[in-house]
CSV table of C-alpha atoms and ligand atoms in Angstrom, one decimal:
chain,number,residue,atom,x,y,z
P,11,MET,CA,24.0,2.1,-1.5
P,12,ARG,CA,21.5,4.7,-0.3
P,13,ILE,CA,17.9,3.7,-0.2
P,14,LEU,CA,15.3,6.3,0.8
P,15,VAL,CA,11.9,5.2,2.2
P,16,THR,CA,9.3,8.0,2.5
P,17,GLY,CA,6.3,7.8,4.8
P,18,LYS,CA,8.3,6.4,7.7
P,19,ASN,CA,5.3,6.8,10.1
P,20,GLY,CA,2.8,5.1,7.8
P,21,GLN,CA,1.9,1.4,7.8
P,22,LEU,CA,4.1,0.3,5.0
P,23,GLY,CA,7.0,2.6,6.0
P,24,ARG,CA,7.0,1.2,9.5
P,25,SER,CA,6.7,-2.4,8.2
P,26,ILE,CA,9.8,-1.9,6.0
P,27,GLN,CA,11.7,-0.3,8.9
P,28,LYS,CA,10.9,-3.3,11.1
P,29,LEU,CA,12.0,-5.8,8.5
P,30,VAL,CA,15.2,-3.9,7.7
P,31,ASN,CA,16.1,-3.8,11.4
P,32,THR,CA,15.5,-7.5,11.9
P,33,ALA,CA,16.0,-9.4,8.6
P,34,THR,CA,19.3,-7.6,7.7
P,35,LYS,CA,21.0,-9.1,10.7
P,36,ILE,CA,20.9,-12.4,8.9
P,37,ASP,CA,21.6,-11.1,5.4
P,38,ASN,CA,25.1,-9.9,4.7
P,39,ASN,CA,24.2,-8.3,1.4
P,40,GLN,CA,22.2,-5.6,2.9
P,41,SER,CA,22.9,-3.3,5.8
P,42,PRO,CA,20.3,-1.3,7.9
P,43,ASN,CA,22.7,1.6,7.3
P,44,ASP,CA,21.8,1.6,3.6
P,45,PHE,CA,18.2,2.7,4.5
P,46,ILE,CA,17.1,6.3,5.3
P,47,PHE,CA,13.5,6.7,6.5
P,48,VAL,CA,11.9,10.1,6.3
P,49,GLY,CA,8.5,11.5,7.4
P,50,ARG,CA,6.8,14.8,6.6
P,51,GLU,CA,9.0,16.6,9.1
P,52,GLU,CA,12.0,16.1,6.9
P,53,LEU,CA,10.3,15.8,3.5
P,54,ASP,CA,6.8,17.4,3.2
P,55,LEU,CA,5.2,16.1,-0.1
P,56,SER,CA,2.6,18.9,0.0
P,57,SER,CA,5.4,21.5,-0.5
P,58,GLU,CA,7.4,21.7,-3.8
P,59,SER,CA,10.1,23.7,-2.0
P,60,SER,CA,10.4,21.1,0.8
P,61,ILE,CA,10.9,18.4,-1.9
P,62,SER,CA,13.5,20.3,-3.9
P,63,HIS,CA,15.3,21.4,-0.7
P,64,TYR,CA,15.5,17.8,0.7
P,65,PHE,CA,16.7,16.2,-2.5
P,66,GLY,CA,19.0,19.1,-3.2
P,67,ASN,CA,20.9,18.0,-0.1
P,68,ASN,CA,20.5,14.2,-0.4
P,69,LYS,CA,21.2,11.8,-3.2
P,70,PHE,CA,19.9,8.3,-3.4
P,71,ASP,CA,20.3,5.1,-5.5
P,72,ILE,CA,16.8,3.8,-4.8
P,73,ILE,CA,13.7,5.7,-3.6
P,74,ILE,CA,10.7,3.8,-2.2
P,75,ASN,CA,7.8,6.2,-2.0
P,76,CYS,CA,5.4,4.9,0.7
P,77,ALA,CA,4.1,8.3,1.6
P,78,ALA,CA,0.7,9.2,0.1
P,79,TYR,CA,-2.6,11.0,0.8
P,80,THR,CA,-4.5,7.9,1.9
P,81,GLN,CA,-7.8,9.2,3.4
P,82,VAL,CA,-10.2,8.0,0.8
P,83,ASP,CA,-13.3,9.7,2.1
P,84,ARG,CA,-11.6,13.0,3.1
P,85,ALA,CA,-10.0,13.2,-0.4
P,86,GLU,CA,-13.5,14.0,-1.8
P,87,GLN,CA,-13.3,17.4,-0.1
P,88,ASP,CA,-9.6,17.8,-0.1
P,89,ALA,CA,-8.9,17.0,-3.7
P,90,GLU,CA,-6.2,19.7,-4.2
P,91,LEU,CA,-4.0,18.4,-1.4
P,92,ALA,CA,-4.6,14.7,-2.4
P,93,ASN,CA,-3.6,15.7,-6.0
P,94,GLN,CA,-0.5,17.5,-4.7
P,95,ILE,CA,0.7,14.5,-2.7
P,96,ASN,CA,-0.4,11.6,-4.9
P,97,HIS,CA,0.3,13.3,-8.3
P,98,LEU,CA,2.4,16.5,-8.3
P,99,ALA,CA,4.9,15.3,-5.6
P,100,VAL,CA,5.3,12.0,-7.6
P,101,LYS,CA,6.0,14.1,-10.7
P,102,GLN,CA,8.7,16.0,-8.9
P,103,ILE,CA,10.2,12.9,-7.3
P,104,ALA,CA,10.3,11.2,-10.7
P,105,ASN,CA,12.2,14.1,-12.2
P,106,ILE,CA,14.6,14.1,-9.3
P,107,ALA,CA,15.1,10.3,-9.5
P,108,ASN,CA,16.0,10.8,-13.2
P,109,ASN,CA,18.5,13.5,-12.4
P,110,GLN,CA,20.0,11.5,-9.5
P,111,GLN,CA,19.9,8.3,-11.6
P,112,ALA,CA,18.0,6.7,-8.8
P,113,LYS,CA,15.5,3.8,-9.3
P,114,LEU,CA,12.0,4.5,-8.0
P,115,ILE,CA,9.5,2.2,-6.4
P,116,HIS,CA,6.1,3.8,-6.1
P,117,LEU,CA,2.9,2.5,-4.4
P,118,SER,CA,-0.5,2.7,-6.0
P,119,THR,CA,-3.9,1.1,-5.4
P,120,ASP,CA,-6.7,-1.2,-6.7
P,121,TYR,CA,-8.9,1.9,-6.4
P,122,VAL,CA,-7.6,3.0,-9.9
P,123,PHE,CA,-10.3,0.5,-11.1
P,124,ASP,CA,-14.0,0.9,-11.0
P,125,GLY,CA,-14.6,-2.7,-9.7
P,126,GLU,CA,-17.2,-3.6,-12.4
P,127,SER,CA,-15.2,-6.5,-13.8
P,128,ASP,CA,-16.0,-10.0,-12.7
P,129,LYS,CA,-12.4,-11.2,-13.4
P,130,PRO,CA,-9.4,-10.2,-11.3
P,131,TYR,CA,-7.7,-7.2,-12.9
P,132,ILE,CA,-4.4,-7.6,-14.7
P,133,GLU,CA,-1.9,-4.8,-14.7
P,134,THR,CA,-2.8,-3.7,-18.3
P,135,ASP,CA,-6.5,-3.5,-17.8
P,136,LYS,CA,-8.0,-0.1,-18.3
P,137,PRO,CA,-8.3,1.9,-15.1
P,138,ASN,CA,-11.4,3.9,-14.4
P,139,PRO,CA,-11.3,5.3,-10.9
P,140,ILE,CA,-14.6,6.2,-9.2
P,141,ASN,CA,-13.3,8.4,-6.4
P,142,THR,CA,-10.9,11.3,-6.0
P,143,TYR,CA,-8.3,9.3,-4.2
P,144,GLY,CA,-8.2,6.7,-7.0
P,145,LYS,CA,-8.1,9.5,-9.6
P,146,THR,CA,-5.1,11.2,-8.0
P,147,LYS,CA,-3.3,7.9,-7.6
P,148,LEU,CA,-3.9,7.1,-11.3
P,149,VAL,CA,-2.5,10.4,-12.5
P,150,GLY,CA,0.5,9.8,-10.2
P,151,GLU,CA,1.1,6.5,-11.9
P,152,LYS,CA,0.7,8.0,-15.4
P,153,VAL,CA,3.1,10.9,-14.8
P,154,LEU,CA,5.7,8.5,-13.3
P,155,GLN,CA,5.5,6.2,-16.4
P,156,THR,CA,5.8,9.2,-18.7
P,157,LEU,CA,8.8,10.8,-17.0
P,158,MET,CA,10.5,7.5,-16.1
P,159,PRO,CA,9.9,5.0,-19.0
P,160,THR,CA,12.8,3.0,-17.5
P,161,ASN,CA,14.1,2.4,-13.9
P,162,ALA,CA,10.9,2.6,-12.0
P,163,LEU,CA,8.3,0.2,-10.7
P,164,ILE,CA,4.7,0.7,-9.5
P,165,ILE,CA,3.1,-1.7,-7.1
P,166,ARG,CA,-0.7,-1.6,-6.8
P,167,THR,CA,-1.9,-2.9,-3.5
P,168,SER,CA,-5.2,-3.1,-1.7
P,169,TRP,CA,-6.9,-3.2,1.8
P,170,LEU,CA,-3.6,-2.6,3.6
P,171,TYR,CA,-3.5,-3.4,7.3
P,172,SER,CA,-0.7,-3.8,9.9
P,173,GLU,CA,0.1,-3.7,13.6
P,174,TYR,CA,0.6,0.1,13.2
P,175,GLY,CA,-1.8,3.0,13.4
P,176,ASN,CA,-5.5,2.9,12.6
P,177,ASN,CA,-6.6,0.4,10.0
P,178,PHE,CA,-9.5,-2.0,9.5
P,179,VAL,CA,-8.1,-4.8,11.8
P,180,SER,CA,-7.2,-2.5,14.7
P,181,THR,CA,-10.6,-0.7,14.4
P,182,MET,CA,-12.6,-3.9,14.3
P,183,LEU,CA,-10.7,-5.2,17.4
P,184,ARG,CA,-11.4,-2.0,19.3
P,185,LEU,CA,-15.1,-1.8,18.2
P,186,GLY,CA,-15.7,-5.5,18.6
P,187,ARG,CA,-14.6,-5.5,22.2
P,188,LYS,CA,-16.9,-2.6,23.0
P,189,LEU,CA,-20.1,-3.3,21.0
P,190,ASP,CA,-22.5,-6.2,20.8
P,191,GLU,CA,-23.1,-5.9,17.1
P,192,LEU,CA,-21.7,-4.2,14.0
P,193,ASN,CA,-22.9,-3.6,10.5
P,194,LEU,CA,-20.4,-4.4,7.7
P,195,VAL,CA,-20.8,-4.2,4.0
P,196,ASN,CA,-20.9,-7.5,2.2
P,197,ASP,CA,-21.2,-6.3,-1.4
P,198,GLN,CA,-17.6,-4.9,-1.8
P,199,MET,CA,-15.1,-7.6,-2.6
P,200,GLY,CA,-11.3,-7.2,-2.3
P,201,SER,CA,-8.1,-8.8,-1.0
P,202,PRO,CA,-6.5,-7.7,2.3
P,203,THR,CA,-2.8,-7.1,2.3
P,204,TYR,CA,-0.7,-7.4,5.4
P,205,ALA,CA,1.8,-4.6,5.2
P,206,ALA,CA,4.7,-6.8,6.5
P,207,ASP,CA,4.1,-9.2,3.6
P,208,LEU,CA,4.3,-6.3,1.1
P,209,ALA,CA,7.4,-4.9,2.9
P,210,ASP,CA,9.0,-8.3,2.5
P,211,ALA,CA,8.1,-8.4,-1.2
P,212,ILE,CA,9.6,-4.9,-1.7
P,213,LEU,CA,12.9,-5.9,0.0
P,214,LYS,CA,13.1,-9.0,-2.3
P,215,ILE,CA,12.4,-6.9,-5.4
P,216,ILE,CA,15.2,-4.3,-4.6
P,217,LYS,CA,17.7,-7.1,-4.3
P,218,HIS,CA,16.6,-8.8,-7.6
P,219,LYS,CA,18.7,-8.5,-10.7
P,220,LYS,CA,15.6,-7.7,-12.8
P,221,PHE,CA,15.2,-4.5,-10.7
P,222,ARG,CA,18.8,-3.7,-10.2
P,223,ASP,CA,19.7,-3.9,-14.0
P,224,GLU,CA,20.0,-0.5,-15.6
P,225,GLY,CA,17.4,0.5,-18.2
P,226,ARG,CA,14.6,-1.9,-17.4
P,227,THR,CA,11.2,-0.7,-18.7
P,228,THR,CA,9.0,0.7,-16.0
P,229,GLN,CA,6.2,-1.7,-15.1
P,230,ILE,CA,3.2,-2.0,-12.9
P,231,TYR,CA,2.8,-5.0,-10.6
P,232,ASN,CA,-0.2,-6.1,-8.5
P,233,TYR,CA,0.3,-7.3,-5.0
P,234,SER,CA,-2.1,-8.3,-2.2
P,235,ASN,CA,-2.6,-11.4,-0.1
P,236,GLU,CA,-4.3,-14.4,-1.6
P,237,GLY,CA,-8.1,-14.6,-1.2
P,238,ASP,CA,-11.2,-12.5,-2.2
P,239,ILE,CA,-13.5,-11.5,0.6
P,240,SER,CA,-16.0,-8.8,1.6
P,241,TRP,CA,-15.5,-6.4,4.6
P,242,HIS,CA,-18.2,-8.4,6.4
P,243,GLU,CA,-16.1,-11.7,6.0
P,244,PHE,CA,-12.9,-9.8,7.0
P,245,ALA,CA,-14.5,-8.6,10.3
P,246,LYS,CA,-16.0,-12.1,11.0
P,247,GLU,CA,-12.6,-13.7,10.7
P,248,ILE,CA,-10.9,-11.0,13.0
P,249,PHE,CA,-13.6,-11.7,15.6
P,250,LYS,CA,-13.2,-15.5,15.2
P,251,ILE,CA,-9.4,-15.4,15.7
P,252,GLU,CA,-9.8,-13.2,18.8
P,253,LYS,CA,-12.9,-15.1,20.1
P,254,ILE,CA,-14.8,-11.8,20.2
P,255,GLU,CA,-18.5,-12.2,20.6
P,256,CYS,CA,-19.7,-9.3,18.5
P,257,LYS,CA,-22.4,-10.1,15.9
P,258,VAL,CA,-21.6,-9.0,12.4
P,259,ASN,CA,-24.6,-7.9,10.4
P,260,PRO,CA,-24.2,-7.9,6.6
P,261,VAL,CA,-25.3,-4.6,5.0
P,262,THR,CA,-25.2,-3.3,1.4
P,263,SER,CA,-23.1,-0.3,0.3
P,264,GLN,CA,-26.4,1.5,-0.3
P,265,GLN,CA,-27.4,1.0,3.4
P,266,TYR,CA,-23.9,2.3,4.4
P,267,PRO,CA,-23.2,5.3,2.2
P,268,THR,CA,-19.7,6.9,2.4
P,269,PRO,CA,-18.5,10.2,0.9
P,270,ALA,CA,-16.2,8.3,-1.5
P,271,LYS,CA,-17.6,5.5,-3.7
P,272,ARG,CA,-15.8,2.2,-3.4
P,273,PRO,CA,-15.2,-0.3,-6.3
P,274,ARG,CA,-17.6,-3.3,-6.0
P,275,LYS,CA,-15.0,-5.9,-6.9
P,276,ALA,CA,-11.5,-4.7,-7.2
P,277,LEU,CA,-9.7,-8.0,-7.2
P,278,MET,CA,-6.1,-8.1,-8.7
P,279,ASN,CA,-4.3,-10.9,-10.5
P,280,LYS,CA,-0.8,-11.4,-9.0
P,281,ASP,CA,0.7,-13.7,-11.5
P,282,LYS,CA,3.1,-11.1,-12.9
P,283,ILE,CA,4.9,-10.3,-9.6
P,284,VAL,CA,5.1,-14.0,-8.7
P,285,GLU,CA,6.7,-14.9,-12.1
P,286,VAL,CA,9.0,-12.0,-12.5
P,287,PHE,CA,10.4,-11.6,-9.0
P,288,ASN,CA,9.6,-15.1,-7.6
P,289,ILE,CA,7.5,-13.6,-4.8
P,290,LYS,CA,5.5,-16.0,-2.7
P,291,ILE,CA,2.0,-14.7,-1.7
P,292,SER,CA,0.5,-15.8,1.6
P,293,ASN,CA,-3.2,-16.5,2.2
P,294,TRP,CA,-5.0,-13.7,3.8
P,295,LYS,CA,-6.1,-15.7,6.8
P,296,SER,CA,-2.6,-16.9,7.8
P,297,SER,CA,-1.2,-13.3,7.5
P,298,LEU,CA,-4.2,-12.0,9.5
P,299,ASN,CA,-3.3,-14.5,12.3
P,300,THR,CA,0.3,-13.3,12.3
P,301,CYS,CA,-0.7,-9.6,12.5
P,302,ILE,CA,-3.1,-10.3,15.4
P,303,THR,CA,-0.5,-12.3,17.3
P,304,ILE,CA,1.9,-9.4,17.0
P,305,LEU,CA,-0.7,-6.9,18.0
P,306,LYS,CA,-1.4,-8.9,21.1
P,307,GLN,CA,2.3,-9.1,22.0
P,308,GLN,CA,2.4,-5.3,21.8
P,309,GLN,CA,-0.5,-4.8,24.2
G,28,NAP,N1,-4.0,1.8,3.3
G,28,NAP,C1,-4.6,1.1,2.3
G,28,NAP,O1,-5.6,0.4,2.4
G,28,NAP,C2,-4.0,1.1,0.9
G,28,NAP,C3,-4.6,0.4,-0.2
G,28,NAP,C4,-4.1,0.5,-1.4
G,28,NAP,C5,-2.9,1.2,-1.7
G,28,NAP,N2,-2.3,1.9,-0.7
G,28,NAP,C6,-1.1,2.7,-1.0
G,28,NAP,O2,0.0,2.1,-0.3
G,28,NAP,C7,0.9,3.1,0.1
G,28,NAP,C8,1.2,2.9,1.6
G,28,NAP,O3,-0.1,3.1,2.3
G,28,NAP,P1,-0.1,3.1,3.9
G,28,NAP,O4,-1.4,2.3,4.3
G,28,NAP,O5,1.2,2.7,4.5
G,28,NAP,O6,-0.4,4.6,4.2
G,28,NAP,P2,-0.5,5.3,5.6
G,28,NAP,O7,-0.3,4.4,6.7
G,28,NAP,O8,-1.6,6.3,5.5
G,28,NAP,O9,0.9,6.2,5.5
G,28,NAP,C9,1.0,7.2,4.6
G,28,NAP,C10,2.1,8.1,5.1
G,28,NAP,O10,2.2,9.2,4.2
G,28,NAP,C11,2.6,10.3,4.9
G,28,NAP,N3,2.2,11.6,4.4
G,28,NAP,C12,0.9,12.0,4.2
G,28,NAP,N4,1.0,13.3,3.8
G,28,NAP,C13,2.3,13.6,3.7
G,28,NAP,C14,3.0,14.8,3.3
G,28,NAP,N5,2.4,15.9,2.9
G,28,NAP,N6,4.4,14.7,3.3
G,28,NAP,C15,5.0,13.6,3.7
G,28,NAP,N7,4.4,12.5,4.1
G,28,NAP,C16,3.1,12.5,4.1
G,28,NAP,C17,1.9,10.1,6.3
G,28,NAP,O11,2.5,10.9,7.2
G,28,NAP,P3,2.0,11.1,8.7
G,28,NAP,O12,2.2,9.8,9.4
G,28,NAP,O13,2.8,12.2,9.2
G,28,NAP,O14,0.5,11.5,8.5
G,28,NAP,C18,2.0,8.6,6.5
G,28,NAP,O15,3.1,8.3,7.3
G,28,NAP,C19,0.3,4.4,-0.3
G,28,NAP,O16,0.8,4.8,-1.5
G,28,NAP,C20,-1.2,4.1,-0.5
G,28,NAP,O17,-1.8,5.0,-1.4
G,28,NAP,C21,-2.8,1.9,0.6
């Protein structure tokens, strides 16, 4: 079994790597040697020739595409590159996966929705992205579904954080320790997702018969931690756990304009992934505690 994970230096790629190196020691069905992790040095998704060259020399049974153009604000000015990585590279990988008879897991985002619904989105709700990043991720989803009507799976996730790199949690910890007060928007609602939880869900899915069976129809699944909060509440909880005395002022999105518009309420219903793959979903507060504990151990 050869399983490729792209984006090895990203939050999700590193979280899968960590889990593979630890969990597999107690699981005889899966060996760390099955996994190959690659970054842009080996496989540059902005280059068609890099992609064909890499896959020309390497064949896989499963491809987990964690690499993406993820800079939501910068994408507004960098639409061509975002489209190449989030759409055209996905198209090329889907064609390659078909040729290699590999199964493909691809990651997408709650930002394919406009956030105007008051109910959590289910997978079949109509997307309507309101920023360039969301638009490029949506066309990536669509081209993948067209080219691979079977043997692929798309996971939409949201507000990803981890003990790796720069993310909302690490940024708040850094700023909170430095500043007396911070302004955080309280009119954008979402669900945080601890990358280690998502990594665990992905490893469960690739072992599952419903994924391994040949010819299963390609489906979209939502995944985030449980709980719907604003960025303001998220920051308050981070400071509470770490006993950081930084005042968090609620502000509106209008008071804090960003180059890319964000959905107002991009909440996702996770019933499908729970039912089909028997995935257990942790509450956002308990996962946040776990992540902060690990971050402290690393310091
Ligand atoms: N972060 C979020 O809040 C969030 C929310 C919803 C959905 N998602 C989706 O979840 C997935 C994982 O996100 P993440 O937070 O783990 O992302 P991340 O930490 O930003 O990692 C993305 C990875 O993609 C790599 N990459 C970017 N351009 C590349 C290129 N041209 N060639 C090869 N690799 C390239 C980056 O490489 P370098 O390290 O070399 O830059 C990075 O390692 C993505 O599909 C993302 O769209 C993320």
